[in-house]
mmCIF file of C-alpha atoms in Angstrom:
data_model
loop_
_atom_site.group_PDB
_atom_site.id
_atom_site.type_symbol
_atom_site.label_atom_id
_atom_site.label_comp_id
_atom_site.label_asym_id
_atom_site.label_seq_id
_atom_site.Cartn_x
_atom_site.Cartn_y
_atom_site.Cartn_z
ATOM 1 C CA UNK A 1 0.000 0.000 0.000
ATOM 2 C CA UNK A 2 1.063 3.557 -0.653
ATOM 3 C CA UNK A 3 0.183 7.064 0.444
ATOM 4 C CA UNK A 4 -3.238 6.983 -1.203
ATOM 5 C CA UNK A 5 -4.317 4.252 1.207
ATOM 6 C CA UNK A 6 -2.146 4.739 4.289
ATOM 7 C CA UNK A 7 -2.921 8.455 4.523
ATOM 8 C CA UNK A 8 -5.998 9.459 2.549
ATOM 9 C CA UNK A 9 -8.076 6.299 2.756
ATOM 10 C CA UNK A 10 -7.133 5.856 6.413
ATOM 11 C CA UNK A 11 -8.254 9.440 7.121
ATOM 12 C CA UNK A 12 -11.630 8.732 5.511
ATOM 13 C CA UNK A 13 -12.066 5.523 7.517
ATOM 14 C CA UNK A 14 -11.106 7.191 10.807
ATOM 15 C CA UNK A 15 -13.427 10.132 10.210
ATOM 16 C CA UNK A 16 -16.287 7.796 9.252
ATOM 17 C CA UNK A 17 -15.550 5.772 12.402
ATOM 18 C CA UNK A 18 -16.332 8.770 14.596
ATOM 19 C CA UNK A 19 -13.072 10.658 15.028
ATOM 20 C CA UNK A 20 -12.944 14.410 14.439
ATOM 21 C CA UNK A 21 -11.191 15.454 11.243
ATOM 22 C CA UNK A 22 -8.190 16.650 13.288
ATOM 23 C CA UNK A 23 -7.971 13.287 15.052
ATOM 24 C CA UNK A 24 -8.492 11.381 11.808
ATOM 25 C CA UNK A 25 -5.708 13.312 10.079
ATOM 26 C CA UNK A 26 -3.355 12.679 13.017
ATOM 27 C CA UNK A 27 -4.059 8.954 12.800
ATOM 28 C CA UNK A 28 -3.598 9.041 9.026
ATOM 29 C CA UNK A 29 -0.375 11.063 9.184
ATOM 30 C CA UNK A 30 1.159 8.619 11.645
ATOM 31 C CA UNK A 31 0.073 5.760 9.396
ATOM 32 C CA UNK A 32 1.783 7.225 6.341
ATOM 33 C CA UNK A 33 4.857 8.437 8.222
ATOM 34 C CA UNK A 34 5.727 4.811 8.908
ATOM 35 C CA UNK A 35 6.768 4.693 5.243
ATOM 36 C CA UNK A 36 8.647 7.998 5.446
ATOM 37 C CA UNK A 37 10.568 7.870 8.725
ATOM 38 C CA UNK A 38 13.985 7.022 7.283
ATOM 39 C CA UNK A 39 16.009 9.361 9.493
ATOM 40 C CA UNK A 40 18.481 7.883 11.963
ATOM 41 C CA UNK A 41 20.871 10.781 12.567
ATOM 42 C CA UNK A 42 21.194 12.135 16.086
ATOM 43 C CA UNK A 43 19.451 15.460 16.712
ATOM 44 C CA UNK A 44 21.485 17.962 18.765
ATOM 45 C CA UNK A 45 19.787 20.873 20.526
ATOM 46 C CA UNK A 46 21.285 24.179 21.537
ATOM 47 C CA UNK A 47 21.135 23.178 25.216
ATOM 48 C CA UNK A 48 23.219 20.058 24.450
ATOM 49 C CA UNK A 49 20.201 17.755 24.722
ATOM 50 C CA UNK A 50 20.037 15.063 22.060
ATOM 51 C CA UNK A 51 17.356 12.971 20.429
ATOM 52 C CA UNK A 52 17.843 9.888 18.294
ATOM 53 C CA UNK A 53 15.077 9.097 15.806
ATOM 54 C CA UNK A 54 15.056 5.643 14.276
ATOM 55 C CA UNK A 55 13.904 4.295 10.971
ATOM 56 C CA UNK A 56 10.548 2.666 10.443
ATOM 57 C CA UNK A 57 11.259 2.491 6.716
ATOM 58 C CA UNK A 58 14.317 1.719 4.661
ATOM 59 C CA UNK A 59 15.162 1.235 0.998
ATOM 60 C CA UNK A 60 18.718 0.455 -0.008
ATOM 61 C CA UNK A 61 21.534 -2.086 -0.068
ATOM 62 C CA UNK A 62 21.441 -2.450 3.715
ATOM 63 C CA UNK A 63 18.087 -4.174 3.287
ATOM 64 C CA UNK A 64 20.130 -7.376 3.349
ATOM 65 C CA UNK A 65 21.230 -6.617 6.920
ATOM 66 C CA UNK A 66 19.359 -8.646 9.530
ATOM 67 C CA UNK A 67 19.069 -5.594 11.759
ATOM 68 C CA UNK A 68 17.119 -3.747 9.055
ATOM 69 C CA UNK A 69 14.854 -6.730 8.499
ATOM 70 C CA UNK A 70 14.329 -7.405 12.215
ATOM 71 C CA UNK A 71 13.935 -3.801 13.389
ATOM 72 C CA UNK A 72 12.073 -2.276 10.426
ATOM 73 C CA UNK A 73 10.513 -4.631 7.922
ATOM 74 C CA UNK A 74 9.114 -7.221 10.335
ATOM 75 C CA UNK A 75 7.758 -4.925 13.115
ATOM 76 C CA UNK A 76 6.126 -2.385 10.799
ATOM 77 C CA UNK A 77 5.530 -3.758 7.291
ATOM 78 C CA UNK A 78 5.462 -7.560 7.339
ATOM 79 C CA UNK A 79 4.012 -8.624 10.655
ATOM 80 C CA UNK A 80 4.445 -12.315 11.434
ATOM 81 C CA UNK A 81 1.008 -13.782 12.180
ATOM 82 C CA UNK A 82 1.680 -14.966 15.736
ATOM 83 C CA UNK A 83 5.031 -13.456 16.630
ATOM 84 C CA UNK A 84 8.675 -13.712 15.626
ATOM 85 C CA UNK A 85 9.061 -17.157 17.190
ATOM 86 C CA UNK A 86 6.804 -18.728 14.547
ATOM 87 C CA UNK A 87 6.260 -18.336 10.823
ATOM 88 C CA UNK A 88 7.275 -14.920 9.538
ATOM 89 C CA UNK A 89 5.028 -14.985 6.471
ATOM 90 C CA UNK A 90 2.378 -12.264 6.701
ATOM 91 C CA UNK A 91 -1.261 -13.349 7.013
ATOM 92 C CA UNK A 92 -4.279 -10.997 6.678
ATOM 93 C CA UNK A 93 -5.951 -9.905 9.900
ATOM 94 C CA UNK A 94 -3.454 -11.884 11.967
ATOM 95 C CA UNK A 95 -3.424 -12.332 15.714
ATOM 96 C CA UNK A 96 -0.356 -10.130 16.166
ATOM 97 C CA UNK A 97 -1.782 -7.372 13.967
ATOM 98 C CA UNK A 98 -4.911 -7.310 16.106
ATOM 99 C CA UNK A 99 -2.907 -7.407 19.335
ATOM 100 C CA UNK A 100 -0.864 -4.380 18.277
ATOM 101 C CA UNK A 101 -3.921 -2.388 17.232
ATOM 102 C CA UNK A 102 -5.805 -3.322 20.406
ATOM 103 C CA UNK A 103 -2.839 -2.181 22.502
ATOM 104 C CA UNK A 104 -2.738 1.150 20.666
ATOM 105 C CA UNK A 105 -6.460 1.740 21.103
ATOM 106 C CA UNK A 106 -6.143 0.942 24.809
ATOM 107 C CA UNK A 107 -3.445 3.588 25.401
ATOM 108 C CA UNK A 108 -4.579 5.716 28.354
ATOM 109 C CA UNK A 109 -1.604 7.813 29.420
ATOM 110 C CA UNK A 110 -1.718 10.300 26.558
ATOM 111 C CA UNK A 111 -4.550 10.888 24.090
ATOM 112 C CA UNK A 112 -2.273 12.202 21.350
ATOM 113 C CA UNK A 113 0.029 9.223 21.815
ATOM 114 C CA UNK A 114 -3.017 6.952 21.507
ATOM 115 C CA UNK A 115 -3.945 8.484 18.144
ATOM 116 C CA UNK A 116 -0.392 8.177 16.844
ATOM 117 C CA UNK A 117 -0.028 4.599 18.108
ATOM 118 C CA UNK A 118 -3.317 3.807 16.400
ATOM 119 C CA UNK A 119 -2.078 5.262 13.114
ATOM 120 C CA UNK A 120 1.143 3.257 13.198
ATOM 121 C CA UNK A 121 -0.736 0.091 14.129
ATOM 122 C CA UNK A 122 -3.281 0.662 11.340
ATOM 123 C CA UNK A 123 -0.428 0.888 8.832
ATOM 124 C CA UNK A 124 0.857 -2.532 9.834
ATOM 125 C CA UNK A 125 -2.676 -3.920 10.181
ATOM 126 C CA UNK A 126 -3.597 -2.830 6.636
ATOM 127 C CA UNK A 127 -0.333 -4.161 5.244
ATOM 128 C CA UNK A 128 -1.253 -7.666 6.378
ATOM 129 C CA UNK A 129 -3.627 -7.712 3.397
ATOM 130 C CA UNK A 130 -1.368 -6.080 0.798
ATOM 131 C CA UNK A 131 1.761 -7.918 1.997
ATOM 132 C CA UNK A 132 0.152 -11.301 2.562
ATOM 133 C CA UNK A 133 2.264 -14.337 1.594
ATOM 134 C CA UNK A 134 5.478 -12.305 1.957
ATOM 135 C CA UNK A 135 7.834 -11.891 4.899
ATOM 136 C CA UNK A 136 10.163 -9.122 6.031
ATOM 137 C CA UNK A 137 13.285 -11.256 5.862
ATOM 138 C CA UNK A 138 15.593 -12.265 3.032
ATOM 139 C CA UNK A 139 14.307 -15.744 2.274
ATOM 140 C CA UNK A 140 13.188 -17.976 -0.643
ATOM 141 C CA UNK A 141 9.631 -17.763 0.742
ATOM 142 C CA UNK A 142 9.521 -14.379 -1.025
ATOM 143 C CA UNK A 143 10.366 -15.879 -4.406
ATOM 144 C CA UNK A 144 8.101 -14.670 -7.235
ATOM 145 C CA UNK A 145 8.097 -15.561 -10.927
ATOM 146 C CA UNK A 146 5.865 -15.448 -14.008
ATOM 147 C CA UNK A 147 4.177 -12.205 -13.020
ATOM 148 C CA UNK A 148 1.282 -10.997 -15.142
ATOM 149 C CA UNK A 149 -1.626 -8.632 -14.678
ATOM 150 C CA UNK A 150 -5.197 -8.595 -15.900
ATOM 151 C CA UNK A 151 -6.124 -5.785 -18.259
ATOM 152 C CA UNK A 152 -8.798 -5.455 -20.916
ATOM 153 C CA UNK A 153 -10.090 -8.981 -20.282
ATOM 154 C CA UNK A 154 -6.751 -10.707 -20.740
ATOM 155 C CA UNK A 155 -3.584 -11.529 -18.865
ATOM 156 C CA UNK A 156 -0.507 -9.567 -19.926
ATOM 157 C CA UNK A 157 3.049 -10.356 -18.928
ATOM 158 C CA UNK A 158 4.394 -7.748 -16.557
ATOM 159 C CA UNK A 159 7.484 -5.827 -17.621
ATOM 160 C CA UNK A 160 8.865 -6.665 -14.193
ATOM 161 C CA UNK A 161 8.973 -10.303 -15.243
ATOM 162 C CA UNK A 162 12.188 -9.547 -17.109
ATOM 163 C CA UNK A 163 13.772 -8.185 -13.927
ATOM 164 C CA UNK A 164 12.429 -10.353 -11.132
ATOM 165 C CA UNK A 165 15.520 -12.562 -10.904
ATOM 166 C CA UNK A 166 17.643 -9.474 -10.224
ATOM 167 C CA UNK A 167 15.480 -8.228 -7.354
ATOM 168 C CA UNK A 168 15.990 -9.260 -3.713
ATOM 169 C CA UNK A 169 13.877 -11.929 -2.041
ATOM 170 C CA UNK A 170 12.980 -9.505 0.744
ATOM 171 C CA UNK A 171 9.353 -8.622 1.330
ATOM 172 C CA UNK A 172 7.628 -8.195 -2.019
ATOM 173 C CA UNK A 173 10.817 -6.944 -3.664
ATOM 174 C CA UNK A 174 10.557 -9.421 -6.521
ATOM 175 C CA UNK A 175 6.926 -8.440 -7.085
ATOM 176 C CA UNK A 176 7.767 -4.753 -7.278
ATOM 177 C CA UNK A 177 4.805 -2.438 -6.773
ATOM 178 C CA UNK A 178 2.203 -4.992 -7.832
ATOM 179 C CA UNK A 179 0.921 -5.511 -4.261
ATOM 180 C CA UNK A 180 0.720 -1.730 -3.741
ATOM 181 C CA UNK A 181 -1.527 -0.808 -6.671
ATOM 182 C CA UNK A 182 -5.097 -0.780 -5.284
ATOM 183 C CA UNK A 183 -6.810 -1.379 -8.631
ATOM 184 C CA UNK A 184 -4.580 -4.179 -9.899
ATOM 185 C CA UNK A 185 -5.534 -7.775 -10.507
ATOM 186 C CA UNK A 186 -2.383 -9.813 -10.956
ATOM 187 C CA UNK A 187 -0.913 -13.259 -10.552
ATOM 188 C CA UNK A 188 2.425 -14.938 -10.015
ATOM 189 C CA UNK A 189 4.060 -18.276 -9.291
ATOM 190 C CA UNK A 190 5.383 -18.738 -5.773
ATOM 191 C CA UNK A 191 8.402 -20.753 -4.610
ATOM 192 C CA UNK A 192 6.346 -23.958 -4.520
ATOM 193 C CA UNK A 193 5.139 -23.607 -8.103
ATOM 194 C CA UNK A 194 1.618 -22.567 -7.081
ATOM 195 C CA UNK A 195 -0.223 -19.930 -9.066
ATOM 196 C CA UNK A 196 -1.361 -17.115 -6.788
ATOM 197 C CA UNK A 197 -4.057 -14.784 -8.125
ATOM 198 C CA UNK A 198 -4.534 -11.463 -6.334
ATOM 199 C CA UNK A 199 -7.370 -8.985 -6.781
ATOM 200 C CA UNK A 200 -5.940 -6.027 -4.878
ATOM 201 C CA UNK A 201 -9.204 -4.087 -4.713
ATOM 202 C CA UNK A 202 -10.976 -6.980 -3.017
ATOM 203 C CA UNK A 203 -8.114 -7.466 -0.573
ATOM 204 C CA UNK A 204 -7.898 -3.750 0.179
ATOM 205 C CA UNK A 205 -11.634 -3.620 0.854
ATOM 206 C CA UNK A 206 -11.253 -6.434 3.378
ATOM 207 C CA UNK A 207 -8.685 -4.232 5.111
ATOM 208 C CA UNK A 208 -11.063 -1.248 4.952
ATOM 209 C CA UNK A 209 -13.884 -3.188 6.577
ATOM 210 C CA UNK A 210 -11.663 -4.600 9.310
ATOM 211 C CA UNK A 211 -10.082 -1.205 10.053
ATOM 212 C CA UNK A 212 -13.478 0.475 10.340
ATOM 213 C CA UNK A 213 -14.831 -2.167 12.694
ATOM 214 C CA UNK A 214 -11.704 -2.108 14.883
ATOM 215 C CA UNK A 215 -11.570 1.652 15.444
ATOM 216 C CA UNK A 216 -15.284 2.496 15.233
ATOM 217 C CA UNK A 217 -16.421 4.803 18.029
ATOM 218 C CA UNK A 218 -20.053 4.863 16.989
ATOM 219 C CA UNK A 219 -22.261 3.657 14.153
ATOM 220 C CA UNK A 220 -22.264 5.855 11.068
ATOM 221 C CA UNK A 221 -25.443 5.653 8.993
ATOM 222 C CA UNK A 222 -23.510 6.957 6.002
ATOM 223 C CA UNK A 223 -20.892 4.200 6.154
ATOM 224 C CA UNK A 224 -22.414 2.081 3.332
ATOM 225 C CA UNK A 225 -22.278 5.086 0.996
ATOM 226 C CA UNK A 226 -18.765 6.040 2.145
ATOM 227 C CA UNK A 227 -17.662 2.432 1.735
ATOM 228 C CA UNK A 228 -18.960 2.419 -1.852
ATOM 229 C CA UNK A 229 -16.985 5.575 -2.575
ATOM 230 C CA UNK A 230 -13.870 4.046 -1.037
ATOM 231 C CA UNK A 231 -14.308 1.043 -3.331
ATOM 232 C CA UNK A 232 -14.681 3.379 -6.299
ATOM 233 C CA UNK A 233 -11.452 5.196 -5.521
ATOM 234 C CA UNK A 234 -9.522 1.985 -4.878
ATOM 235 C CA UNK A 235 -10.721 0.317 -8.073
ATOM 236 C CA UNK A 236 -10.164 3.308 -10.344
ATOM 237 C CA UNK A 237 -7.268 2.302 -12.653
ATOM 238 C CA UNK A 238 -5.027 5.302 -12.031
ATOM 239 C CA UNK A 239 -1.361 4.348 -12.210
ATOM 240 C CA UNK A 240 0.129 7.644 -11.040
ATOM 241 C CA UNK A 241 0.186 7.814 -7.253
ATOM 242 C CA UNK A 242 -0.066 11.602 -7.029
ATOM 243 C CA UNK A 243 -3.169 11.629 -9.213
ATOM 244 C CA UNK A 244 -4.779 9.041 -6.935
ATOM 245 C CA UNK A 245 -3.910 11.221 -3.945
ATOM 246 C CA UNK A 246 -5.464 14.267 -5.605
ATOM 247 C CA UNK A 247 -8.689 12.319 -6.144
ATOM 248 C CA UNK A 248 -8.711 11.255 -2.482
ATOM 249 C CA UNK A 249 -8.088 14.834 -1.371
ATOM 250 C CA UNK A 250 -11.070 15.990 -3.429
ATOM 251 C CA UNK A 251 -13.221 13.297 -1.839
ATOM 252 C CA UNK A 252 -12.170 14.327 1.669
ATOM 253 C CA UNK A 253 -13.040 17.904 0.799
ATOM 254 C CA UNK A 254 -16.454 16.747 -0.449
ATOM 255 C CA UNK A 255 -17.116 14.751 2.725
ATOM 256 C CA UNK A 256 -16.336 17.762 4.880
ATOM 257 C CA UNK A 257 -18.354 20.268 2.823
ATOM 258 C CA UNK A 258 -15.356 22.218 1.641
ATOM 259 C CA UNK A 259 -13.946 22.694 5.143
ATOM 260 C CA UNK A 260 -10.467 22.928 3.649
ATOM 261 C CA UNK A 261 -9.052 23.368 0.156
ATOM 262 C CA UNK A 262 -6.475 20.709 0.832
ATOM 263 C CA UNK A 263 -5.840 17.878 3.249
ATOM 264 C CA UNK A 264 -2.637 17.051 1.403
ATOM 265 C CA UNK A 265 0.057 15.095 3.208
ATOM 266 C CA UNK A 266 3.366 16.903 3.715
ATOM 267 C CA UNK A 267 6.147 14.663 4.957
ATOM 268 C CA UNK A 268 7.914 17.599 6.646
ATOM 269 C CA UNK A 269 5.011 18.962 8.703
ATOM 270 C CA UNK A 270 5.562 17.111 11.984
ATOM 271 C CA UNK A 271 9.338 17.387 11.869
ATOM 272 C CA UNK A 272 9.286 21.093 11.042
ATOM 273 C CA UNK A 273 6.872 21.730 13.898
ATOM 274 C CA UNK A 274 9.114 19.921 16.383
ATOM 275 C CA UNK A 275 12.494 21.175 15.187
ATOM 276 C CA UNK A 276 13.663 24.709 14.529
ATOM 277 C CA UNK A 277 17.208 24.882 13.273
ATOM 278 C CA UNK A 278 19.409 27.279 15.192
ATOM 279 C CA UNK A 279 21.039 29.884 13.013
ATOM 280 C CA UNK A 280 24.828 29.809 13.186
ATOM 281 C CA UNK A 281 26.453 32.826 14.805
ATOM 282 C CA UNK A 282 29.201 32.467 12.227
ATOM 283 C CA UNK A 283 27.612 32.495 8.746
ATOM 284 C CA UNK A 284 30.658 30.936 7.109
ATOM 285 C CA UNK A 285 30.807 28.126 9.631
ATOM 286 C CA UNK A 286 29.782 24.771 8.180
ATOM 287 C CA UNK A 287 28.573 22.628 11.051
ATOM 288 C CA UNK A 288 29.134 18.904 10.926
ATOM 289 C CA UNK A 289 25.752 18.472 12.567
ATOM 290 C CA UNK A 290 23.095 21.211 12.654
ATOM 291 C CA UNK A 291 21.896 22.432 16.023
ATOM 292 C CA UNK A 292 18.216 22.873 16.798
ATOM 293 C CA UNK A 293 16.443 25.159 19.251
ATOM 294 C CA UNK A 294 15.302 23.236 22.319
ATOM 295 C CA UNK A 295 11.645 23.565 23.245
ATOM 296 C CA UNK A 296 10.419 22.424 26.644
ATOM 297 C CA UNK A 297 7.474 20.609 25.132
ATOM 298 C CA UNK A 298 9.570 18.776 22.532
ATOM 299 C CA UNK A 299 8.647 15.327 23.831
ATOM 300 C CA UNK A 300 4.965 16.255 23.506
ATOM 301 C CA UNK A 301 5.238 17.116 19.809
ATOM 302 C CA UNK A 302 3.693 14.728 17.312
ATOM 303 C CA UNK A 303 7.092 14.023 15.764
ATOM 304 C CA UNK A 304 8.662 12.951 19.067
ATOM 305 C CA UNK A 305 5.553 11.005 20.062
ATOM 306 C CA UNK A 306 5.682 9.164 16.745
ATOM 307 C CA UNK A 307 9.023 7.639 17.693
ATOM 308 C CA UNK A 308 7.816 6.824 21.188
ATOM 309 C CA UNK A 309 4.794 5.062 19.692
ATOM 310 C CA UNK A 310 6.868 3.277 17.063
ATOM 311 C CA UNK A 311 9.244 1.973 19.715
ATOM 312 C CA UNK A 312 6.285 0.635 21.694
ATOM 313 C CA UNK A 313 5.052 -1.286 18.668
ATOM 314 C CA UNK A 314 8.502 -2.606 17.795
ATOM 315 C CA UNK A 315 8.978 -3.831 21.363
ATOM 316 C CA UNK A 316 5.676 -5.715 21.250
ATOM 317 C CA UNK A 317 6.632 -7.440 18.000
ATOM 318 C CA UNK A 318 10.174 -8.344 18.981
ATOM 319 C CA UNK A 319 8.968 -9.735 22.309
ATOM 320 C CA UNK A 320 6.288 -11.855 20.652
#
């Protein structure tokens, strides 16, 4: 799944489930930021305090490192169904996915932390449908071949088929973006020689229904209509991600009677709110590491709380 689902669709579901639009957008932002939190450089403040963010997403050659697989891919993107001591192959609506989401919803110490924990957990919960049959480790269980997709009433060989042998057997690396396209119907051969047929829209709608039921605060009489519109947006064959996001933004604006011109996701918003870079007293001085202005409420900012919440989820998974 990509930003169109993890942010926009999640915001629609949360709002329909009874959260205010501000709460729904906080949940949705945390959900999407799981895919964007790639920073792991120490933050230094002007009072000598430090803060160390950690990655919940990674793309690069270090994907082969067990630490990346164990600390990032498995706890946030490819949840093992019953914990790390058993099978690591992701299963939809798994026990562990439900446990993590239940724990987030039960958070009582801090309401903002609860919303952010819920967003992170919903990301992983939803991914159990899109990432099903794959694991977060480098293993032959992620082997994929003979990829094709269904278009205009026939199966066409995917261009990725020519490249699959060069891609890593980590997650759905060999399948490329096929699991992440909400409108796609596709198939492949797994490591055992079985043909696996996936209708992403159907699988995504199963995630939608489960997410709504899990986080629902009260019944929404408009849910059937909203659900139909969600299905429409997921099934619309729009390849370009940003165009899909624009369509979702327009739908959010329609739902809220034009309350805002844009609910667009900006990856820098939470970080920029939490961190203000200190201007150097010597303009020509090139600092090895930038210094940021300390704020007494730093640990209450959404950006700092995101990492607190992410650590809580990672600890649950790794202890499972």
